[in-house]
XYZ file of C-alpha atoms in Angstrom:
118
model
C -8.607 -13.164 -23.746
C -8.922 -11.531 -20.342
C -6.289 -11.638 -17.641
C -6.697 -12.650 -14.024
C -9.136 -10.651 -11.919
C -7.472 -11.437 -8.590
C -4.014 -12.166 -7.244
C -5.181 -15.686 -6.388
C -6.198 -16.254 -10.043
C -2.831 -14.916 -11.187
C -0.962 -17.290 -8.855
C -3.159 -20.280 -9.741
C -2.287 -19.880 -13.418
C 1.477 -20.113 -12.815
C 3.646 -23.223 -13.099
C 4.409 -24.684 -9.646
C 8.012 -23.415 -9.422
C 7.060 -19.868 -10.397
C 4.049 -19.909 -8.059
C 6.202 -20.995 -5.113
C 8.684 -18.170 -5.706
C 6.014 -15.541 -6.287
C 4.130 -16.569 -3.156
C 7.339 -15.967 -1.174
C 7.839 -12.616 -2.893
C 4.206 -11.688 -2.216
C 4.517 -12.522 1.487
C 7.722 -10.470 1.808
C 6.188 -7.480 0.005
C 3.147 -7.552 2.283
C 5.336 -7.846 5.400
C 7.228 -4.762 4.241
C 4.026 -2.853 3.504
C 1.738 -3.473 6.482
C -1.832 -2.534 5.675
C -1.315 -2.738 1.915
C -4.136 -4.160 -0.153
C -3.716 -6.204 -3.309
C -5.126 -5.825 -6.765
C -4.268 -6.609 -10.366
C -2.798 -3.669 -12.318
C -1.315 -3.948 -15.783
C -2.037 -7.685 -15.684
C 0.103 -8.339 -12.623
C -0.329 -8.271 -8.845
C 0.204 -4.965 -7.092
C 0.429 -4.037 -3.421
C -1.543 -0.818 -2.969
C -0.987 1.823 -0.300
C -4.395 3.421 -0.051
C -5.233 4.535 -3.580
C -1.555 4.602 -4.627
C 0.470 1.690 -5.904
C 3.355 0.449 -3.813
C 4.989 -2.374 -5.760
C 3.997 -4.644 -8.610
C 5.322 -8.194 -8.658
C 5.136 -10.686 -11.481
C 6.298 -14.083 -12.668
C 8.115 -14.510 -15.959
C 9.676 -17.465 -17.725
C 12.987 -17.407 -15.831
C 12.447 -14.997 -12.955
C 10.065 -13.147 -10.678
C 10.264 -9.365 -10.674
C 9.423 -6.289 -8.624
C 8.434 -2.974 -10.238
C 9.025 -0.058 -9.922
C 11.946 -0.065 -7.520
C 13.523 3.387 -7.361
C 17.184 3.885 -6.581
C 17.369 3.222 -2.855
C 19.607 4.651 -0.164
C 23.108 3.424 0.687
C 23.574 -0.156 1.733
C 20.117 -1.254 0.577
C 20.847 -0.080 -2.979
C 24.188 -1.904 -2.867
C 22.325 -5.140 -2.041
C 19.682 -4.568 -4.719
C 22.050 -3.414 -7.485
C 23.139 -6.920 -8.629
C 19.464 -7.881 -9.030
C 18.483 -4.838 -11.082
C 17.439 -5.125 -14.682
C 16.818 -1.852 -16.416
C 15.953 1.354 -14.645
C 13.435 0.198 -12.059
C 13.061 -3.593 -12.189
C 14.483 -6.114 -9.736
C 14.755 -9.708 -11.005
C 14.757 -12.761 -8.757
C 15.918 -15.796 -10.739
C 14.133 -19.096 -10.279
C 16.272 -21.849 -8.804
C 17.904 -19.478 -6.324
C 16.678 -18.836 -2.783
C 14.255 -15.938 -2.551
C 15.929 -13.140 -0.566
C 12.787 -12.600 1.508
C 14.425 -10.244 3.981
C 15.763 -8.092 1.141
C 12.387 -8.011 -0.625
C 10.738 -7.011 2.655
C 13.242 -4.195 3.213
C 12.786 -2.974 -0.375
C 9.007 -2.971 0.093
C 9.374 -1.059 3.349
C 11.648 1.521 1.729
C 9.262 1.949 -1.204
C 6.317 2.350 1.196
C 8.218 5.010 3.165
C 9.044 6.858 -0.039
C 5.411 6.719 -1.218
C 4.215 8.149 2.112
C 6.794 10.959 1.771
C 5.404 11.746 -1.716
C 1.973 12.598 -0.317
């Protein structure tokens, strides 16, 4: 069995509630990473910064998630900390409002860090 070839195929295969959340997450990630392109990596959508990955985002049974999210600076990390699961995952539970502004700021911080790594 092959996985989705595009982000649109990935989203189309999701249940409606998961799709709605992940579409909001996707929009926030792309707002935070202007100019990013999208692809499927490791079976999930990824926002790419040139040839480098920025963030992956995925839908699971009970939550959407962002990967990898490094430890962030100061106040932003304090906001993200309650949503962390494991070392570098951020979980957004279904049935709760998507913190779009927070996701956008995380994406922006990750993009800035990736550009510093060059």
